[in-house]
mmCIF file of N, CA and C in Angstrom:
data_model
loop_
_atom_site.group_PDB
_atom_site.id
_atom_site.type_symbol
_atom_site.label_atom_id
_atom_site.label_comp_id
_atom_site.label_asym_id
_atom_site.label_seq_id
_atom_site.Cartn_x
_atom_site.Cartn_y
_atom_site.Cartn_z
ATOM 1 N N MET A 9 11.517 30.162 34.606
ATOM 2 C CA MET A 9 10.822 29.981 33.343
ATOM 3 C C MET A 9 10.092 28.642 33.365
ATOM 4 N N ASP A 10 8.831 28.654 32.972
ATOM 5 C CA ASP A 10 8.003 27.455 32.966
ATOM 6 C C ASP A 10 8.149 26.753 31.626
ATOM 7 N N THR A 11 8.613 25.504 31.625
ATOM 8 C CA THR A 11 8.806 24.749 30.382
ATOM 9 C C THR A 11 7.830 23.584 30.268
ATOM 10 N N LYS A 12 6.729 23.642 31.024
ATOM 11 C CA LYS A 12 5.719 22.588 30.949
ATOM 12 C C LYS A 12 5.085 22.572 29.568
ATOM 13 N N PRO A 13 4.844 21.376 28.999
ATOM 14 C CA PRO A 13 4.179 21.327 27.693
ATOM 15 C C PRO A 13 2.732 21.813 27.806
ATOM 16 N N LEU A 14 2.200 22.256 26.685
ATOM 17 C CA LEU A 14 0.820 22.703 26.628
ATOM 18 C C LEU A 14 -0.097 21.524 26.941
ATOM 19 N N GLU A 15 -0.967 21.707 27.893
ATOM 20 C CA GLU A 15 -1.918 20.646 28.225
ATOM 21 C C GLU A 15 -3.311 21.150 27.913
ATOM 22 N N THR A 16 -3.948 20.464 26.990
ATOM 23 C CA THR A 16 -5.302 20.819 26.583
ATOM 24 C C THR A 16 -5.985 19.563 26.042
ATOM 25 N N ARG A 17 -7.146 19.738 25.470
ATOM 26 C CA ARG A 17 -7.914 18.602 24.961
ATOM 27 C C ARG A 17 -7.346 18.147 23.622
ATOM 28 N N CYS A 18 -7.070 16.861 23.536
ATOM 29 C CA CYS A 18 -6.582 16.260 22.296
ATOM 30 C C CYS A 18 -7.724 16.285 21.279
ATOM 31 N N ASP A 19 -7.421 16.704 20.056
ATOM 32 C CA ASP A 19 -8.455 16.767 19.017
ATOM 33 C C ASP A 19 -8.949 15.391 18.585
ATOM 34 N N ASN A 20 -8.238 14.336 18.943
ATOM 35 C CA ASN A 20 -8.656 12.997 18.553
ATOM 36 C C ASN A 20 -9.415 12.288 19.668
ATOM 37 N N CYS A 21 -8.800 12.139 20.832
ATOM 38 C CA CYS A 21 -9.421 11.361 21.912
ATOM 39 C C CYS A 21 -10.192 12.227 22.904
ATOM 40 N N ALA A 22 -10.059 13.526 22.810
ATOM 41 C CA ALA A 22 -10.757 14.500 23.659
ATOM 42 C C ALA A 22 -10.356 14.434 25.124
ATOM 43 N N GLN A 23 -9.262 13.779 25.439
ATOM 44 C CA GLN A 23 -8.770 13.750 26.808
ATOM 45 C C GLN A 23 -7.821 14.918 27.017
ATOM 46 N N SER A 24 -7.789 15.411 28.237
ATOM 47 C CA SER A 24 -6.890 16.508 28.556
ATOM 48 C C SER A 24 -5.506 15.936 28.828
ATOM 49 N N ARG A 25 -4.583 16.226 27.926
ATOM 50 C CA ARG A 25 -3.226 15.693 28.002
ATOM 51 C C ARG A 25 -2.264 16.721 27.418
ATOM 52 N N PRO A 26 -0.966 16.511 27.628
ATOM 53 C CA PRO A 26 -0.009 17.352 26.899
ATOM 54 C C PRO A 26 -0.145 17.048 25.406
ATOM 55 N N VAL A 27 -0.273 18.089 24.608
ATOM 56 C CA VAL A 27 -0.472 17.916 23.170
ATOM 57 C C VAL A 27 0.544 18.745 22.397
ATOM 58 N N PHE A 28 0.659 18.441 21.130
ATOM 59 C CA PHE A 28 1.506 19.240 20.261
ATOM 60 C C PHE A 28 0.866 19.300 18.887
ATOM 61 N N LEU A 29 1.235 20.316 18.134
ATOM 62 C CA LEU A 29 0.749 20.473 16.770
ATOM 63 C C LEU A 29 1.705 19.751 15.858
ATOM 64 N N TYR A 30 1.182 18.795 15.128
ATOM 65 C CA TYR A 30 2.044 18.047 14.212
ATOM 66 C C TYR A 30 2.189 18.836 12.920
ATOM 67 N N GLU A 31 3.420 19.123 12.548
ATOM 68 C CA GLU A 31 3.686 19.818 11.296
ATOM 69 C C GLU A 31 4.441 18.864 10.375
ATOM 70 N N PRO A 32 3.831 18.487 9.269
ATOM 71 C CA PRO A 32 4.448 17.512 8.379
ATOM 72 C C PRO A 32 5.723 18.035 7.742
ATOM 73 N N ASN A 33 6.640 17.118 7.489
ATOM 74 C CA ASN A 33 7.874 17.422 6.798
ATOM 75 C C ASN A 33 8.171 16.268 5.854
ATOM 76 N N CYS A 34 7.196 16.012 4.983
ATOM 77 C CA CYS A 34 7.280 14.820 4.150
ATOM 78 C C CYS A 34 7.924 15.062 2.799
ATOM 79 N N GLY A 35 7.986 16.311 2.383
ATOM 80 C CA GLY A 35 8.587 16.599 1.096
ATOM 81 C C GLY A 35 7.626 16.518 -0.073
ATOM 82 N N ILE A 36 6.438 15.975 0.144
ATOM 83 C CA ILE A 36 5.455 15.914 -0.934
ATOM 84 C C ILE A 36 4.197 16.683 -0.562
ATOM 85 N N HIS A 37 4.289 17.495 0.475
ATOM 86 C CA HIS A 37 3.088 18.165 0.948
ATOM 87 C C HIS A 37 2.616 19.312 0.071
ATOM 88 N N LEU A 38 3.337 19.644 -0.977
ATOM 89 C CA LEU A 38 2.886 20.698 -1.877
ATOM 90 C C LEU A 38 1.913 20.175 -2.927
ATOM 91 N N GLY A 39 1.726 18.879 -2.945
ATOM 92 C CA GLY A 39 0.792 18.291 -3.898
ATOM 93 C C GLY A 39 1.384 18.121 -5.280
ATOM 94 N N ALA A 40 2.695 18.078 -5.363
ATOM 95 C CA ALA A 40 3.369 17.944 -6.656
ATOM 96 C C ALA A 40 2.957 16.647 -7.328
ATOM 97 N N GLY A 41 2.502 16.760 -8.542
ATOM 98 C CA GLY A 41 2.151 15.559 -9.309
ATOM 99 C C GLY A 41 0.955 14.815 -8.747
ATOM 100 N N GLY A 42 0.136 15.455 -7.941
ATOM 101 C CA GLY A 42 -1.047 14.807 -7.390
ATOM 102 C C GLY A 42 -0.788 13.999 -6.139
ATOM 103 N N PHE A 43 0.430 14.023 -5.620
ATOM 104 C CA PHE A 43 0.761 13.282 -4.414
ATOM 105 C C PHE A 43 0.678 14.220 -3.217
ATOM 106 N N THR A 44 -0.124 13.875 -2.263
ATOM 107 C CA THR A 44 -0.233 14.660 -1.048
ATOM 108 C C THR A 44 -0.438 13.700 0.111
ATOM 109 N N CYS A 45 0.357 13.852 1.141
ATOM 110 C CA CYS A 45 0.200 12.954 2.288
ATOM 111 C C CYS A 45 -1.063 13.322 3.071
ATOM 112 N N PRO A 46 -1.615 12.395 3.833
ATOM 113 C CA PRO A 46 -2.831 12.667 4.592
ATOM 114 C C PRO A 46 -2.657 13.799 5.603
ATOM 115 N N TRP A 47 -1.460 13.925 6.179
ATOM 116 C CA TRP A 47 -1.243 15.012 7.141
ATOM 117 C C TRP A 47 -1.387 16.359 6.461
ATOM 118 N N CYS A 48 -0.846 16.473 5.276
ATOM 119 C CA CYS A 48 -0.816 17.756 4.585
ATOM 120 C C CYS A 48 -2.159 18.118 3.973
ATOM 121 N N ALA A 49 -3.016 17.147 3.749
ATOM 122 C CA ALA A 49 -4.310 17.396 3.141
ATOM 123 C C ALA A 49 -5.309 17.990 4.129
ATOM 124 N N ILE A 50 -4.960 18.019 5.393
ATOM 125 C CA ILE A 50 -5.848 18.543 6.430
ATOM 126 C C ILE A 50 -5.750 20.067 6.447
ATOM 127 N N ASP A 51 -6.896 20.751 6.456
ATOM 128 C CA ASP A 51 -6.891 22.225 6.478
ATOM 129 C C ASP A 51 -6.227 22.769 7.734
ATOM 130 N N ARG A 52 -6.611 22.228 8.872
ATOM 131 C CA ARG A 52 -6.042 22.684 10.144
ATOM 132 C C ARG A 52 -5.424 21.473 10.828
ATOM 133 N N GLN A 53 -4.123 21.526 11.035
ATOM 134 C CA GLN A 53 -3.450 20.392 11.670
ATOM 135 C C GLN A 53 -3.979 20.228 13.100
ATOM 136 N N PRO A 54 -4.273 19.004 13.515
ATOM 137 C CA PRO A 54 -4.839 18.780 14.842
ATOM 138 C C PRO A 54 -3.793 18.848 15.951
ATOM 139 N N LEU A 55 -4.279 19.168 17.129
ATOM 140 C CA LEU A 55 -3.461 19.053 18.339
ATOM 141 C C LEU A 55 -3.661 17.631 18.836
ATOM 142 N N LEU A 56 -2.597 16.857 18.870
ATOM 143 C CA LEU A 56 -2.706 15.450 19.249
ATOM 144 C C LEU A 56 -1.807 15.128 20.427
ATOM 145 N N CYS A 57 -2.308 14.255 21.278
ATOM 146 C CA CYS A 57 -1.467 13.743 22.353
ATOM 147 C C CYS A 57 -0.548 12.676 21.750
ATOM 148 N N THR A 58 0.455 12.294 22.475
ATOM 149 C CA THR A 58 1.430 11.339 21.949
ATOM 150 C C THR A 58 0.803 10.003 21.540
ATOM 151 N N PRO A 59 -0.079 9.396 22.365
ATOM 152 C CA PRO A 59 -0.667 8.111 21.940
ATOM 153 C C PRO A 59 -1.475 8.223 20.652
ATOM 154 N N CYS A 60 -2.244 9.313 20.494
ATOM 155 C CA CYS A 60 -3.061 9.476 19.288
ATOM 156 C C CYS A 60 -2.187 9.719 18.059
ATOM 157 N N TRP A 61 -1.150 10.536 18.235
ATOM 158 C CA TRP A 61 -0.237 10.783 17.122
ATOM 159 C C TRP A 61 0.442 9.485 16.696
ATOM 160 N N SER A 62 0.916 8.716 17.669
ATOM 161 C CA SER A 62 1.605 7.460 17.360
ATOM 162 C C SER A 62 0.693 6.484 16.635
ATOM 163 N N ALA A 63 -0.551 6.379 17.092
ATOM 164 C CA ALA A 63 -1.503 5.466 16.448
ATOM 165 C C ALA A 63 -1.793 5.912 15.016
ATOM 166 N N ARG A 64 -1.958 7.202 14.838
ATOM 167 C CA ARG A 64 -2.244 7.716 13.499
ATOM 168 C C ARG A 64 -1.051 7.503 12.565
ATOM 169 N N LYS A 65 0.130 7.797 13.048
ATOM 170 C CA LYS A 65 1.335 7.628 12.237
ATOM 171 C C LYS A 65 1.531 6.152 11.867
ATOM 172 N N GLU A 66 1.280 5.265 12.815
ATOM 173 C CA GLU A 66 1.417 3.824 12.554
ATOM 174 C C GLU A 66 0.437 3.364 11.476
ATOM 175 N N ARG A 67 -0.810 3.860 11.531
ATOM 176 C CA ARG A 67 -1.801 3.510 10.498
ATOM 177 C C ARG A 67 -1.340 3.991 9.125
ATOM 178 N N GLU A 68 -0.819 5.206 9.085
ATOM 179 C CA GLU A 68 -0.380 5.757 7.807
ATOM 180 C C GLU A 68 0.824 5.006 7.249
ATOM 181 N N GLU A 69 1.752 4.622 8.112
ATOM 182 C CA GLU A 69 2.932 3.901 7.650
ATOM 183 C C GLU A 69 2.577 2.515 7.135
ATOM 184 N N ALA A 70 1.466 1.953 7.612
ATOM 185 C CA ALA A 70 1.048 0.616 7.177
ATOM 186 C C ALA A 70 0.034 0.672 6.031
ATOM 187 N N ASP A 71 -0.349 1.871 5.594
ATOM 188 C CA ASP A 71 -1.360 2.031 4.546
ATOM 189 C C ASP A 71 -0.774 1.640 3.190
ATOM 190 N N PRO A 72 -1.303 0.585 2.555
ATOM 191 C CA PRO A 72 -0.750 0.139 1.280
ATOM 192 C C PRO A 72 -0.865 1.202 0.176
ATOM 193 N N ALA A 73 -1.927 1.991 0.191
ATOM 194 C CA ALA A 73 -2.089 3.024 -0.839
ATOM 195 C C ALA A 73 -0.994 4.076 -0.718
ATOM 196 N N LEU A 74 -0.690 4.494 0.508
ATOM 197 C CA LEU A 74 0.365 5.492 0.714
ATOM 198 C C LEU A 74 1.723 4.926 0.333
ATOM 199 N N ASN A 75 1.963 3.670 0.693
ATOM 200 C CA ASN A 75 3.235 3.038 0.328
ATOM 201 C C ASN A 75 3.366 2.922 -1.189
ATOM 202 N N SER A 76 2.267 2.621 -1.867
ATOM 203 C CA SER A 76 2.278 2.535 -3.325
ATOM 204 C C SER A 76 2.568 3.905 -3.936
ATOM 205 N N GLU A 77 1.941 4.954 -3.389
ATOM 206 C CA GLU A 77 2.194 6.310 -3.882
ATOM 207 C C GLU A 77 3.656 6.692 -3.687
ATOM 208 N N ALA A 78 4.228 6.320 -2.560
ATOM 209 C CA ALA A 78 5.633 6.638 -2.294
ATOM 210 C C ALA A 78 6.542 5.932 -3.297
ATOM 211 N N GLU A 79 6.215 4.686 -3.634
ATOM 212 C CA GLU A 79 7.007 3.947 -4.623
ATOM 213 C C GLU A 79 6.905 4.601 -5.999
ATOM 214 N N VAL A 80 5.702 5.024 -6.375
ATOM 215 C CA VAL A 80 5.513 5.685 -7.663
ATOM 216 C C VAL A 80 6.293 7.001 -7.683
ATOM 217 N N MET A 81 6.226 7.756 -6.589
ATOM 218 C CA MET A 81 6.945 9.030 -6.516
ATOM 219 C C MET A 81 8.447 8.798 -6.640
ATOM 220 N N GLU A 82 8.962 7.749 -6.033
ATOM 221 C CA GLU A 82 10.396 7.444 -6.129
ATOM 222 C C GLU A 82 10.774 7.082 -7.567
ATOM 223 N N ARG A 83 9.904 6.326 -8.249
ATOM 224 C CA ARG A 83 10.183 5.993 -9.662
ATOM 225 C C ARG A 83 10.188 7.251 -10.531
ATOM 226 N N ILE A 84 9.260 8.166 -10.267
ATOM 227 C CA ILE A 84 9.208 9.426 -11.017
ATOM 228 C C ILE A 84 10.481 10.228 -10.769
ATOM 229 N N CYS A 85 10.904 10.323 -9.518
ATOM 230 C CA CYS A 85 12.121 11.064 -9.184
ATOM 231 C C CYS A 85 13.348 10.421 -9.831
ATOM 232 N N ALA A 86 13.409 9.102 -9.837
ATOM 233 C CA ALA A 86 14.536 8.402 -10.467
ATOM 234 C C ALA A 86 14.557 8.677 -11.972
ATOM 235 N N ALA A 87 13.391 8.662 -12.607
ATOM 236 C CA ALA A 87 13.317 8.958 -14.042
ATOM 237 C C ALA A 87 13.750 10.399 -14.306
ATOM 238 N N ASN A 88 13.342 11.313 -13.443
ATOM 239 C CA ASN A 88 13.756 12.712 -13.600
ATOM 240 C C ASN A 88 15.264 12.865 -13.450
ATOM 241 N N ARG A 89 15.862 12.124 -12.518
ATOM 242 C CA ARG A 89 17.324 12.187 -12.349
ATOM 243 C C ARG A 89 18.030 11.649 -13.588
ATOM 244 N N ARG A 90 17.515 10.539 -14.144
ATOM 245 C CA ARG A 90 18.106 9.978 -15.370
ATOM 246 C C ARG A 90 17.975 10.964 -16.529
ATOM 247 N N TYR A 91 16.822 11.586 -16.657
ATOM 248 C CA TYR A 91 16.598 12.563 -17.719
ATOM 249 C C TYR A 91 17.570 13.737 -17.582
ATOM 250 N N ALA A 92 17.734 14.269 -16.376
ATOM 251 C CA ALA A 92 18.639 15.404 -16.157
ATOM 252 C C ALA A 92 20.080 15.022 -16.494
ATOM 253 N N LYS A 93 20.483 13.822 -16.127
ATOM 254 C CA LYS A 93 21.837 13.356 -16.419
ATOM 255 C C LYS A 93 22.042 13.237 -17.932
ATOM 256 N N LYS A 94 21.063 12.674 -18.645
ATOM 257 C CA LYS A 94 21.149 12.532 -20.097
ATOM 258 C C LYS A 94 21.145 13.904 -20.759
ATOM 259 N N ARG A 95 20.305 14.811 -20.288
ATOM 260 C CA ARG A 95 20.243 16.166 -20.846
ATOM 261 C C ARG A 95 21.592 16.861 -20.696
ATOM 262 N N ASP A 96 22.207 16.734 -19.519
ATOM 263 C CA ASP A 96 23.513 17.357 -19.289
ATOM 264 C C ASP A 96 24.580 16.743 -20.192
ATOM 265 N N ALA A 97 24.536 15.436 -20.385
ATOM 266 C CA ALA A 97 25.503 14.768 -21.267
ATOM 267 C C ALA A 97 25.291 15.216 -22.713
ATOM 268 N N ASP A 98 24.036 15.293 -23.153
ATOM 269 C CA ASP A 98 23.741 15.747 -24.518
ATOM 270 C C ASP A 98 24.207 17.192 -24.720
ATOM 271 N N ARG A 99 23.991 18.026 -23.727
ATOM 272 C CA ARG A 99 24.422 19.422 -23.806
ATOM 273 C C ARG A 99 25.944 19.497 -23.941
ATOM 274 N N ALA A 100 26.661 18.680 -23.175
ATOM 275 C CA ALA A 100 28.131 18.677 -23.246
ATOM 276 C C ALA A 100 28.600 18.235 -24.626
ATOM 277 N N VAL A 101 27.947 17.229 -25.207
ATOM 278 C CA VAL A 101 28.305 16.765 -26.549
ATOM 279 C C VAL A 101 28.066 17.876 -27.569
ATOM 280 N N CYS A 102 26.917 18.532 -27.498
ATOM 281 C CA CYS A 102 26.597 19.614 -28.437
ATOM 282 C C CYS A 102 27.584 20.775 -28.302
ATOM 283 N N GLU A 103 27.928 21.119 -27.083
ATOM 284 C CA GLU A 103 28.901 22.188 -26.867
ATOM 285 C C GLU A 103 30.266 21.797 -27.424
ATOM 286 N N GLY A 104 30.656 20.527 -27.265
ATOM 287 C CA GLY A 104 31.910 20.028 -27.804
ATOM 288 C C GLY A 104 31.935 20.092 -29.324
ATOM 289 N N ILE A 105 30.829 19.707 -29.954
ATOM 290 C CA ILE A 105 30.732 19.756 -31.419
ATOM 291 C C ILE A 105 30.809 21.206 -31.888
ATOM 292 N N ALA A 106 30.086 22.097 -31.218
ATOM 293 C CA ALA A 106 30.103 23.514 -31.601
ATOM 294 C C ALA A 106 31.505 24.099 -31.457
ATOM 295 N N LYS A 107 32.182 23.751 -30.403
ATOM 296 C CA LYS A 107 33.544 24.264 -30.175
ATOM 297 C C LYS A 107 34.498 23.733 -31.247
ATOM 298 N N ALA A 108 34.393 22.427 -31.545
ATOM 299 C CA ALA A 108 35.262 21.835 -32.567
ATOM 300 C C ALA A 108 34.987 22.446 -33.933
ATOM 301 N N THR A 109 33.727 22.696 -34.250
ATOM 302 C CA THR A 109 33.360 23.311 -35.521
ATOM 303 C C THR A 109 33.911 24.723 -35.608
ATOM 304 N N GLU A 110 33.778 25.467 -34.525
ATOM 305 C CA GLU A 110 34.289 26.834 -34.481
ATOM 306 C C GLU A 110 35.803 26.862 -34.651
ATOM 307 N N GLU A 111 36.511 25.971 -33.965
ATOM 308 C CA GLU A 111 37.964 25.920 -34.056
ATOM 309 C C GLU A 111 38.413 25.528 -35.478
ATOM 310 N N ARG A 112 37.682 24.639 -36.099
ATOM 311 C CA ARG A 112 38.042 24.162 -37.434
ATOM 312 C C ARG A 112 37.818 25.242 -38.491
ATOM 313 N N SER A 113 36.746 26.047 -38.303
ATOM 314 C CA SER A 113 36.453 27.082 -39.285
ATOM 315 C C SER A 113 37.284 28.346 -39.089
ATOM 316 N N SER A 114 37.983 28.455 -37.978
ATOM 317 C CA SER A 114 38.818 29.636 -37.714
ATOM 318 C C SER A 114 40.151 29.561 -38.387
#
């Protein structure tokens, strides 16, 4: 069985090298709340050689706009977690009041 990597032209540098298709796994690639990573915004993911992928990833990790978006997304998620916790606590209080009222009227 041949396990050699696919060797073809890199979509970035156009050199013939072993390439792979980068598939993002960022968790925000669905565009939730207007946040979409640059990898996910591409219609067709490029075939990139390792040096080109590394350079691109390094640029993205150092991009202040992307880092700012990630911080905003984390604040939104934290607020959502706080809201869910408060909602669950309020629901428990309401259920407790309803149960106590029911027991008292019985």
